[in-house]
Tab-separated table of C-alpha atoms and ligand atoms in Angstrom:
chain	number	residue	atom	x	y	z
A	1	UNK	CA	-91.367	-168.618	-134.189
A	2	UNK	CA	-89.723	-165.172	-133.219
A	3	UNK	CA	-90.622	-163.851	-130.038
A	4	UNK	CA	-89.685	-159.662	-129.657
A	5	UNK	CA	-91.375	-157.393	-126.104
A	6	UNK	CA	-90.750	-154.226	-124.579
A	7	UNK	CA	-89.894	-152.361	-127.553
A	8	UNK	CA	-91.100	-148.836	-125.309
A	9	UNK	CA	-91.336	-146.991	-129.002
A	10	UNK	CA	-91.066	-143.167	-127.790
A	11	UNK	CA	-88.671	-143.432	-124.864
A	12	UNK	CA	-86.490	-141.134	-124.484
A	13	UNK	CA	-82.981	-141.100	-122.731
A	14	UNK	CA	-82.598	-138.307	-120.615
A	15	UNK	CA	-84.019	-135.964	-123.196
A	16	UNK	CA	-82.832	-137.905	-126.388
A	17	UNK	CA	-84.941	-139.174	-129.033
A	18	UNK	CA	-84.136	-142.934	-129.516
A	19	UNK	CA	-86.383	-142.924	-132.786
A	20	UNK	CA	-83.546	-143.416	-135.082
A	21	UNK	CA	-82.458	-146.544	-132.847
A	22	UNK	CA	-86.432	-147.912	-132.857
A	23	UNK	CA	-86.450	-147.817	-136.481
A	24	UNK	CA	-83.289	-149.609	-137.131
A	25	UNK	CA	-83.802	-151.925	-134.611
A	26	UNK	CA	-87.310	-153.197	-135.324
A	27	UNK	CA	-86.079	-152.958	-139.242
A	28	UNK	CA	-83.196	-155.720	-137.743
A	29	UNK	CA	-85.837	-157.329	-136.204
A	30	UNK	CA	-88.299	-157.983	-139.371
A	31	UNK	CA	-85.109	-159.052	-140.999
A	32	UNK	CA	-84.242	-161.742	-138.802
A	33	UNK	CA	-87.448	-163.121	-138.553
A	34	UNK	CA	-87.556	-163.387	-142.994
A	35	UNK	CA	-84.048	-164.783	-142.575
A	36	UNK	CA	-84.778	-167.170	-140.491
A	37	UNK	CA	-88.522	-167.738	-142.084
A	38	UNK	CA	-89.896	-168.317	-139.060
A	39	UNK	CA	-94.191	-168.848	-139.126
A	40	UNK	CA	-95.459	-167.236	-136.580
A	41	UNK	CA	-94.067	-163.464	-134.659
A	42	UNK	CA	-95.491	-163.002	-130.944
A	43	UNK	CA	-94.758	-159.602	-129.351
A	44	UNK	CA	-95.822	-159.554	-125.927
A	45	UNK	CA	-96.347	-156.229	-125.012
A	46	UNK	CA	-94.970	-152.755	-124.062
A	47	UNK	CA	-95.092	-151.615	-127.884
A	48	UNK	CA	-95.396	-148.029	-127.074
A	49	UNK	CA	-93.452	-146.368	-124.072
A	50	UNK	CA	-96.525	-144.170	-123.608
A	51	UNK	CA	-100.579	-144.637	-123.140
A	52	UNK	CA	-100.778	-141.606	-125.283
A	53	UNK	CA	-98.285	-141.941	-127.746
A	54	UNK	CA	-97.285	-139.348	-130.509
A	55	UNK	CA	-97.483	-139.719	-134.196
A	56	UNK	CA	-93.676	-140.163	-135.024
A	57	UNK	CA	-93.969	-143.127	-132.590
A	58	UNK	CA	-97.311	-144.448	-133.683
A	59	UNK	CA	-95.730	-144.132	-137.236
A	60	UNK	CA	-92.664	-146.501	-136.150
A	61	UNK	CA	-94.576	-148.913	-134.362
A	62	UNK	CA	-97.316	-149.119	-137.054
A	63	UNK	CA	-94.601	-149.279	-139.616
A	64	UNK	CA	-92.916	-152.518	-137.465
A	65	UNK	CA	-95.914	-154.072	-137.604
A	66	UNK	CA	-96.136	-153.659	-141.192
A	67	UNK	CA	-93.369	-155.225	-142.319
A	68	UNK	CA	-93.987	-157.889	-140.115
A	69	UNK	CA	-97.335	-158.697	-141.899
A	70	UNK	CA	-95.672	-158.240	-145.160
A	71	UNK	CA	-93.849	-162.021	-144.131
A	72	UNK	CA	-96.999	-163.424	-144.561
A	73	UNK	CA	-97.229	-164.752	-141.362
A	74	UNK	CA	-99.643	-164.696	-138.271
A	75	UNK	CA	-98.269	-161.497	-136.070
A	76	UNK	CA	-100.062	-161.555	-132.617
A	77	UNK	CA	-99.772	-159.065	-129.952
A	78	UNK	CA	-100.754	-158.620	-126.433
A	79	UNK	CA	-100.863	-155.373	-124.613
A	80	UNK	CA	-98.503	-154.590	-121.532
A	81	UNK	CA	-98.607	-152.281	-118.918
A	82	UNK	CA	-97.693	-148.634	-120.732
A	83	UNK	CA	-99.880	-149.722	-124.104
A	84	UNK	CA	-103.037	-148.634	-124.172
A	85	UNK	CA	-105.736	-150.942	-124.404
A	86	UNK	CA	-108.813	-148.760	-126.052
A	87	UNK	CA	-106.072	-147.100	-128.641
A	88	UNK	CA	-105.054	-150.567	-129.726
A	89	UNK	CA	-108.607	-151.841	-129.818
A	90	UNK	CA	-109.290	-148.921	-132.345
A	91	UNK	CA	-106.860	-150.375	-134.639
A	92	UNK	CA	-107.566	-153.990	-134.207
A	93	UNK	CA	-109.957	-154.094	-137.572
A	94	UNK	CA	-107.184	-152.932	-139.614
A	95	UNK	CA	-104.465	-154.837	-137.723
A	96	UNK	CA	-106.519	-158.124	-138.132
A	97	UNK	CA	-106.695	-157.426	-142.187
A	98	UNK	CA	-103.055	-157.465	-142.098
A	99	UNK	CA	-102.871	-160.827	-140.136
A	100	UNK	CA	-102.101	-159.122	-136.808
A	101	UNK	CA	-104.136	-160.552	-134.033
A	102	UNK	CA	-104.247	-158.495	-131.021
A	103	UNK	CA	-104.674	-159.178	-127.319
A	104	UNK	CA	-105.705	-155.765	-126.066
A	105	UNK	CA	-107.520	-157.212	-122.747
A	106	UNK	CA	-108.428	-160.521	-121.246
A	107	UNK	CA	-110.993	-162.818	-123.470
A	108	UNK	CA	-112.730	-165.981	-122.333
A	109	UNK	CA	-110.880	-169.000	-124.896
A	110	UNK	CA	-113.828	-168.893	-127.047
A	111	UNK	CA	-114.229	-165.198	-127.213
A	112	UNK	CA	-110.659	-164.969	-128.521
A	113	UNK	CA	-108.608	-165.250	-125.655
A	114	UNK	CA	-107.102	-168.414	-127.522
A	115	UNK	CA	-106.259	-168.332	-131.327
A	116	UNK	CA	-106.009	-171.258	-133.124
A	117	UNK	CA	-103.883	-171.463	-136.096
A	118	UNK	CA	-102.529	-174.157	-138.063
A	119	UNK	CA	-98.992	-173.683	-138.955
A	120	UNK	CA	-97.105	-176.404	-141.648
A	121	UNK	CA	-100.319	-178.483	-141.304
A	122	UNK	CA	-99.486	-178.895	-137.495
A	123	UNK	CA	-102.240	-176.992	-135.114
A	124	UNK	CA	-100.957	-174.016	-132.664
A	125	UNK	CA	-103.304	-172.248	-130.290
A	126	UNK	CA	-101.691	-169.082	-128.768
A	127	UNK	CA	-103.421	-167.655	-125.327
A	128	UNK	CA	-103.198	-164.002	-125.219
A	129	UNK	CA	-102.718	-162.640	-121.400
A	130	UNK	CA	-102.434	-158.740	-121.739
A	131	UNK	CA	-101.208	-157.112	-118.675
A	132	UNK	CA	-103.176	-157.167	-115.795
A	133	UNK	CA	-103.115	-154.084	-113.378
A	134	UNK	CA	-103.446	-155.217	-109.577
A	135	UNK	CA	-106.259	-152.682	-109.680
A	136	UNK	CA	-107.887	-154.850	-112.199
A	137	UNK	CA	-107.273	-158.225	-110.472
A	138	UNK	CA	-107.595	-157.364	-106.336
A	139	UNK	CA	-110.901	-155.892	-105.949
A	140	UNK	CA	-111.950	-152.721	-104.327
A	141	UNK	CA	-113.527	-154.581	-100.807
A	142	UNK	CA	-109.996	-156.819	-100.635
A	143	UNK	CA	-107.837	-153.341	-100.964
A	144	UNK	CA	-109.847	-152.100	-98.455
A	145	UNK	CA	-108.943	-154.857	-95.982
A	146	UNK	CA	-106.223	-156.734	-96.622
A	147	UNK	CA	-102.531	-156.089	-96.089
A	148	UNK	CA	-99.893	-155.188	-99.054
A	149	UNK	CA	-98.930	-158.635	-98.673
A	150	UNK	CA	-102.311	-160.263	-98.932
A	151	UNK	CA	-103.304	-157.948	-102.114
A	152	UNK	CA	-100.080	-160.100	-103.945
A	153	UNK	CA	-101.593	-163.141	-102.512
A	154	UNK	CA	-105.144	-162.509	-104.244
A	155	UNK	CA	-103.303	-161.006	-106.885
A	156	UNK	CA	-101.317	-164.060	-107.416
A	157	UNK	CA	-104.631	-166.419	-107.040
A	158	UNK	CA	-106.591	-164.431	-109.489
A	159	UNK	CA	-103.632	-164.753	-111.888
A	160	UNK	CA	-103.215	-168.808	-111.965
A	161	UNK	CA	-107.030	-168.691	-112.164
A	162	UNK	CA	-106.841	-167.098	-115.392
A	163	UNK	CA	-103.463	-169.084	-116.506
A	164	UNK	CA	-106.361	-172.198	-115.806
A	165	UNK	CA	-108.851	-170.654	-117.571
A	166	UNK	CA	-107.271	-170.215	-121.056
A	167	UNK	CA	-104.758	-173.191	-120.979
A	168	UNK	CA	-107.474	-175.941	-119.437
A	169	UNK	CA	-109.034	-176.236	-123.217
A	170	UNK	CA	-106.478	-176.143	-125.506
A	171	UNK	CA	-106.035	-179.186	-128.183
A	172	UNK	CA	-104.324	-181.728	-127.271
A	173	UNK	CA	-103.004	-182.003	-130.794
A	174	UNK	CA	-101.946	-178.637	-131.091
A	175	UNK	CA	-98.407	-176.650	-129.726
A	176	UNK	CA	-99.673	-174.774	-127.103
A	177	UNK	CA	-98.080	-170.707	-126.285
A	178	UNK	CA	-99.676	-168.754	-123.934
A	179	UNK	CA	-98.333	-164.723	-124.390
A	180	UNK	CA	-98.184	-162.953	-121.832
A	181	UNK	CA	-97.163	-159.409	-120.424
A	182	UNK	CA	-96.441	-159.985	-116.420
A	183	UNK	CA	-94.014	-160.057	-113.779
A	184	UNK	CA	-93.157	-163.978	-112.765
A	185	UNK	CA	-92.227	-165.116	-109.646
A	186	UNK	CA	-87.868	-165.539	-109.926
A	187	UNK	CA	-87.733	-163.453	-112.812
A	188	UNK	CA	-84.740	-160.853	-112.280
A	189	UNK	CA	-84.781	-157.348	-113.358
A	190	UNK	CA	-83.663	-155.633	-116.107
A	191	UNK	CA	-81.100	-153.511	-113.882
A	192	UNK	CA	-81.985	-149.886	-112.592
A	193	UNK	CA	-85.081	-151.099	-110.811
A	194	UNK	CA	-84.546	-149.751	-107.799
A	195	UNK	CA	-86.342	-151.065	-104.278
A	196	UNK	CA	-89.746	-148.556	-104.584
A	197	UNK	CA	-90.560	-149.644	-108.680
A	198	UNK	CA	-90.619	-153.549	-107.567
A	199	UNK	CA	-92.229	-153.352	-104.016
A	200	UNK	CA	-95.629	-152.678	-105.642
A	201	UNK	CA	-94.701	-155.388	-108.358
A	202	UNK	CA	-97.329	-158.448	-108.217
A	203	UNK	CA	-95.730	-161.104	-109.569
A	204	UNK	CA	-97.334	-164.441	-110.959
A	205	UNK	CA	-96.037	-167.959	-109.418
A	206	UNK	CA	-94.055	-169.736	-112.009
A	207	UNK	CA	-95.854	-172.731	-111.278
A	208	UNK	CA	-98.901	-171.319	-112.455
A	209	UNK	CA	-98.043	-172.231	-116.006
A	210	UNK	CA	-99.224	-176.176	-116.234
A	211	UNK	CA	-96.429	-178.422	-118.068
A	212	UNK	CA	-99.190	-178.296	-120.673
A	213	UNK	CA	-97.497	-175.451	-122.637
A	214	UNK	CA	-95.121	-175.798	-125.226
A	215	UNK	CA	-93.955	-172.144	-124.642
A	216	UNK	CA	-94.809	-169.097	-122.321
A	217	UNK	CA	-93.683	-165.824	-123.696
A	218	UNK	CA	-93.391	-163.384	-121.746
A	219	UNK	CA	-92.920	-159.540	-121.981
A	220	UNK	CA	-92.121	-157.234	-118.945
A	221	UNK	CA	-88.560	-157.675	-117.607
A	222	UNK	CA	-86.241	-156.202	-119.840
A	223	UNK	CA	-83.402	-158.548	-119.529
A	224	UNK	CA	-83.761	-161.873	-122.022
A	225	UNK	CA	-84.097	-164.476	-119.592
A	226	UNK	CA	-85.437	-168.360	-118.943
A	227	UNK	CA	-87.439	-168.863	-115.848
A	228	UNK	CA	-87.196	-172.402	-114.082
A	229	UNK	CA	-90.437	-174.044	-114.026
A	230	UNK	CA	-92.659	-177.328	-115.454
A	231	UNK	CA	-93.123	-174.878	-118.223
A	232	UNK	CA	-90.600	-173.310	-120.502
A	233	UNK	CA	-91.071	-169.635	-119.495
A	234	UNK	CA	-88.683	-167.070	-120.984
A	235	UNK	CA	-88.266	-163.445	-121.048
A	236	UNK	CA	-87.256	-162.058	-124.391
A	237	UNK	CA	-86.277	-158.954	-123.137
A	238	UNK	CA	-86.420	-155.563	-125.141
A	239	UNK	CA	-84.266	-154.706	-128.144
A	240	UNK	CA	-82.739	-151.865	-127.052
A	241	UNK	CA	-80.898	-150.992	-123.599
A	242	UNK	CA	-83.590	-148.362	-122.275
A	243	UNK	CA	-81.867	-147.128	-119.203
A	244	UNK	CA	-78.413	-147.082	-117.360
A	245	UNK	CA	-79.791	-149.898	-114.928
A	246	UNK	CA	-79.932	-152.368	-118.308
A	247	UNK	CA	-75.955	-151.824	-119.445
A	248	UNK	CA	-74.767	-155.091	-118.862
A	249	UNK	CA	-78.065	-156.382	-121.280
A	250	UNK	CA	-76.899	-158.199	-124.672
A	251	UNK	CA	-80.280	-157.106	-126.616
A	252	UNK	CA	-81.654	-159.627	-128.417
A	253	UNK	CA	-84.877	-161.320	-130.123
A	254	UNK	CA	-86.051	-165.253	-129.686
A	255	UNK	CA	-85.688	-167.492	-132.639
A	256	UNK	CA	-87.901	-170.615	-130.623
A	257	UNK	CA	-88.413	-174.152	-132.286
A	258	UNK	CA	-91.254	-176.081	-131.201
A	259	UNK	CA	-92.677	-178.981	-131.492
A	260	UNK	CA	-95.730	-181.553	-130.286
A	261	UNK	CA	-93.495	-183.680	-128.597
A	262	UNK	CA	-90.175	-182.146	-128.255
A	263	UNK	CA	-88.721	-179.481	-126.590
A	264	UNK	CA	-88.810	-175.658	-127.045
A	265	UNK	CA	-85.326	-174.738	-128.599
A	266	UNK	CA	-84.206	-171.301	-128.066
A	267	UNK	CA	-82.055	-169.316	-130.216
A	268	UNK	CA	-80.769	-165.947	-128.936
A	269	UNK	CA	-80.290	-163.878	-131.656
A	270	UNK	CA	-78.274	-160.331	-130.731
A	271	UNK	CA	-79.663	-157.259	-131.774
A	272	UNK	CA	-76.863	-154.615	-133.066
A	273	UNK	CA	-78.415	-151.627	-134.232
A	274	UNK	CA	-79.143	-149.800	-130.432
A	275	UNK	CA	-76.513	-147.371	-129.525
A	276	UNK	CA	-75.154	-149.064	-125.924
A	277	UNK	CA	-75.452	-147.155	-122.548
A	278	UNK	CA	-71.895	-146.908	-120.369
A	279	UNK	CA	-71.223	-145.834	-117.496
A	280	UNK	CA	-68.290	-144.109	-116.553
A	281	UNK	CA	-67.179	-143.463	-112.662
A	282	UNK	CA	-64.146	-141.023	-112.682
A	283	UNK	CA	-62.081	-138.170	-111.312
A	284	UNK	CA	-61.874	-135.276	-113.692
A	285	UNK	CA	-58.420	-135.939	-114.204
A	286	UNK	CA	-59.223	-139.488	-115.481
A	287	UNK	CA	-62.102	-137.856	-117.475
A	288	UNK	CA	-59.286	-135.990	-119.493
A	289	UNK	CA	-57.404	-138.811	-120.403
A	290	UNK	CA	-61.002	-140.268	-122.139
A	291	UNK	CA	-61.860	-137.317	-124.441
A	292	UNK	CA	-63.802	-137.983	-127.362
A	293	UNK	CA	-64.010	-141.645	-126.463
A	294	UNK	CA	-67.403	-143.639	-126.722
A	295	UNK	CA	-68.518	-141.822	-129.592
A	296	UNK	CA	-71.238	-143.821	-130.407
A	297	UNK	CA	-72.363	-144.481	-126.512
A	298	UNK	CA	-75.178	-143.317	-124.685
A	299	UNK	CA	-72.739	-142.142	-121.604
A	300	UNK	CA	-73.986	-141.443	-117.769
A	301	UNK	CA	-70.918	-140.254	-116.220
A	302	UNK	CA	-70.639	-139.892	-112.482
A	303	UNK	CA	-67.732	-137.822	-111.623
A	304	UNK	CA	-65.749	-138.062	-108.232
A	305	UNK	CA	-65.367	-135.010	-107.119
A	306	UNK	CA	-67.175	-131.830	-105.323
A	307	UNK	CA	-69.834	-130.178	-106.285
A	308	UNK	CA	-68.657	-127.044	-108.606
A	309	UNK	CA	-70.419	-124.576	-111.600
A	310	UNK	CA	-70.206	-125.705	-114.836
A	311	UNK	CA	-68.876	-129.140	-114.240
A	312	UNK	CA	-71.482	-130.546	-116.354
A	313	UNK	CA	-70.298	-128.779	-119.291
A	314	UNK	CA	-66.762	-129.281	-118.875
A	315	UNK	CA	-68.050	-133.127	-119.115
A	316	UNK	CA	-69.634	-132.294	-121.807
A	317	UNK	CA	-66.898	-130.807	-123.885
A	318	UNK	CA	-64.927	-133.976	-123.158
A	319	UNK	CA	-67.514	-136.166	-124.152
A	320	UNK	CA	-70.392	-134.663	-125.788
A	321	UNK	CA	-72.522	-138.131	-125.649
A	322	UNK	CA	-72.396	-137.661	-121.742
A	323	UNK	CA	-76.531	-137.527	-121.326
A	324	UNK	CA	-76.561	-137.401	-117.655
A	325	UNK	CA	-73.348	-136.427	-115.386
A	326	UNK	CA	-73.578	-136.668	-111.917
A	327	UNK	CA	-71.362	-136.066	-108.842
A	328	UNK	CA	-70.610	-139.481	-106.887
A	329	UNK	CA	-71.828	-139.756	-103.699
A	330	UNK	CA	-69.076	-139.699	-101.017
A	331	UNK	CA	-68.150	-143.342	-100.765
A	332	UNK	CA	-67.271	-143.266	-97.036
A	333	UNK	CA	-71.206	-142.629	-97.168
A	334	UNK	CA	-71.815	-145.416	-99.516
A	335	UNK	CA	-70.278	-148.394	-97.760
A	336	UNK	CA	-71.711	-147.119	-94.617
A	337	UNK	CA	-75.400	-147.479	-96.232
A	338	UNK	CA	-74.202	-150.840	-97.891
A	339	UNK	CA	-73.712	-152.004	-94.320
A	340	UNK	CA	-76.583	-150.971	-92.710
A	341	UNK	CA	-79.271	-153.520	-93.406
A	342	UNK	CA	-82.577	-152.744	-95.132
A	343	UNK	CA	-85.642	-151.731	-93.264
A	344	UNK	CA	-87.995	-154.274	-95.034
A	345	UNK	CA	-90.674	-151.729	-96.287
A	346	UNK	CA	-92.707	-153.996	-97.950
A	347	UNK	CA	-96.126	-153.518	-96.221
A	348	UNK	CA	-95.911	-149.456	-96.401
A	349	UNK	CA	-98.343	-147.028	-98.608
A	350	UNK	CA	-96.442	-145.211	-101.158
A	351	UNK	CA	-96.722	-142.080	-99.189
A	352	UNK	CA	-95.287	-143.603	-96.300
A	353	UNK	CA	-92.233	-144.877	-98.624
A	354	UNK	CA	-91.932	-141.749	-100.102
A	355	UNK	CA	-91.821	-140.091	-96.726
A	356	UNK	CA	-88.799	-142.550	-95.706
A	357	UNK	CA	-86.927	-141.759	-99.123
A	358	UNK	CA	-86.624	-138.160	-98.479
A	359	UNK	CA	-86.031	-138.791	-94.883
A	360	UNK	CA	-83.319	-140.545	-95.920
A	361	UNK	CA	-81.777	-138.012	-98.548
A	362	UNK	CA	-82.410	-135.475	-96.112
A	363	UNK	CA	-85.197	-133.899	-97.734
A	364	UNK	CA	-87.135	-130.999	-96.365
A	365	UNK	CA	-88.706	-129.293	-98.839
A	366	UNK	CA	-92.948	-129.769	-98.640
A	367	UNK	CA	-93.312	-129.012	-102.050
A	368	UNK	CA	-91.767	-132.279	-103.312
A	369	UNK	CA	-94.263	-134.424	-100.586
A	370	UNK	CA	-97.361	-132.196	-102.159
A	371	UNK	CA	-96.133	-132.795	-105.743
A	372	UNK	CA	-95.822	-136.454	-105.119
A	373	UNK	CA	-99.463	-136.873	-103.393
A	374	UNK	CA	-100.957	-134.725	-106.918
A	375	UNK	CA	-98.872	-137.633	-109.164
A	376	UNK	CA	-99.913	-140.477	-107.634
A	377	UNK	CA	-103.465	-139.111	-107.289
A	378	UNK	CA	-103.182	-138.534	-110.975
A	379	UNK	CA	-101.488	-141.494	-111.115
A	380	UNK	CA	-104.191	-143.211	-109.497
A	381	UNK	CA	-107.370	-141.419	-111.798
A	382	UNK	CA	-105.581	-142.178	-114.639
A	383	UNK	CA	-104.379	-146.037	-114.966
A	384	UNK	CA	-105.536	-147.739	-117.544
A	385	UNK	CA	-107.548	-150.557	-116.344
B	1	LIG	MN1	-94.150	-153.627	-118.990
């Protein structure tokens, strides 16, 4: 079985188009998984980097999942978080010609929630578990009452009930998968999260997955990673680095051997055709010395020095793949903050945390507070269920 998530088809990096890099990459993919004639392809989720995706990336994705079918083998998909559940139910009919199943939302077992396949004359049944919004899961009356902390409590209830609810009737002759786009309790970020992204995460226990399952595959954290547990949960991670937060990240797709009564064996096959993101911290002077190196990097460069005019595109001229150059933050400033501990923030609104951000930075300016109340209202109208 080969196991790919998080592909984000459509992201850009700080204004450049990666859709070069998405077709080679998910070309590399469809050619590992006929190389290594695997008999069954699960992609759990985040195919698209946008709910509303344009045509060059609907044409890439659609293209992946072509020459995935073209194998001959079952494809299934579940939705994550930035897919959008409606657009890929519109396409399910044709997807399902091809072979592709697709877990757009939650379905009872019987309703499809569980496929059962039989692979090499041995039966596999595959749960689908599409992302699951907390807006979805912790109902309006709860929100209204409970504490941040109690919503991931419910949240995390709701969640093993529905782990229980597809698992509880698989065959017991069959290898059993459950797919799944979701945070899980342990799991450790791709990099570049930063404190506000994974306050509001809910995260599903690890235990919630019974020793039952052969295999959970999971989509969501973009670093390829195994998660201790009675299952065997793992994290595929996404095939190419998408941000500077994720430049320590081999890339890579699952090659996974199962069997009834043996267990999972994961290969981690590299991916090689995404361009890698650096990082460069320097004084201009050093900067000099490293013209026209990296020329096939993605490169944020952070610069030690003042703030001056045109800096940027004297960085530039040194190293034209520079996509973001900053100016480093005094570092008298930084250890100071490093000291300082955290004020735990867990239990505050997003306004408030907002509010304590731009406190922090120093912020003044009541435009930024008034756009940020629009977005998340917007934010808010707009999320798919
Ligand atoms: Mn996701």
């Amino acid at each position: 079985m080969l196991h790919t998530a998080d592909w984000h088809v459509g992201r850009a990096l700080r204004g450049r188009s990666r859709a070069d890099e998405h077709r080679a990459v998910l070309a590399e993919i469809a050619s590992i998984a006929a190389d290594r004639k695997v008999d069954l392809i699960l992609v759990t989720g985040d195919l698209f980097d946008s709910a509303a995706p344009g045509p060059e990336s609907e044409a890439i994705v659609y293209d992946a999942l072509l020459a995935l079918a073209r194998l001959e083998v079952p494809v299934v998909l579940v939705a994550g978080n930035h897919d959008h559940p409606q657009r890929l139910r519109a396409v399910r009919p044709l997807l399902e010609l091809g072979g592709v199943h697709v877990g757009e939302v939650l379905r009872r077992p019987e309703e499809g929630g569980v496929l059962e396949l039989e692979l090499n004359g041995t039966p596999v049944a595959v749960a689908t578990m599409p992302f699951l919004s907390q807006r979805s899961i912790v109902k309006a009356d709860a929100l209204m009452s409970a504490s941040a902390e109690g919503h991931r409590a419910i949240y995390a209830e709701r969640a093993r009930r529905i782990v229980e609810e597809l698992t509880a009737g698989m065959p017991a002759d069959a290898i059993r998968i459950l797919a799944g786009h979701l945070t899980v309790t342990g799991g450790v970020l791709g990099g570049g999260e930063r404190e506000a992204h994974t306050v509001f995460e809910y995260e599903v226990p690890a235990e919630a997955f019974p020793a039952s399952l052969h295999y959970v595959a999971l989509g969501h954290l973009h670093r390829a990673q195994r998660i201790p547990a009675k299952a065997p949960i793992a994290y595929c991670g996404s095939p190419l680095q998408l941000d500077f937060g994720e430049t320590l990240d081999v890339k890579s797709v699952s090659i996974v051997e199962l069997g009834l009564r043996r267990p999972a064996r994961v290969d981690v096959v590299p991916l090689r055709s995404g361009k890698r993101l650096r990082t460069i911290r320097a004084s201009l002077d050093q900067l000099e010395a490293l013209e026209g190196k990296y020329p096939d990097d993605f490169l944020q460069v952070i610069v030690e020095t003042t703030p001056q005019p045109g800096l940027a595109d004297r960085v530039r001229e040194l190293l034209p793949q520079a996509v973001d150059v900053r100016i480093a933050p005094r570092r008298d400033l930084e250890e100071d903050e490093e000291n300082t501990p955290r004020p735990d923030r867990s239990n505050l609104a997003p306004q408030a945390l907002f509010e304590a951000y731009l406190d922090e930075r120093g912020e003044e300016d009541p435009r930024l507070r008034h756009l940020f109340e629009e977005l998340l209202e917007e934010a808010d109208a707009t999320a798919p269920a």
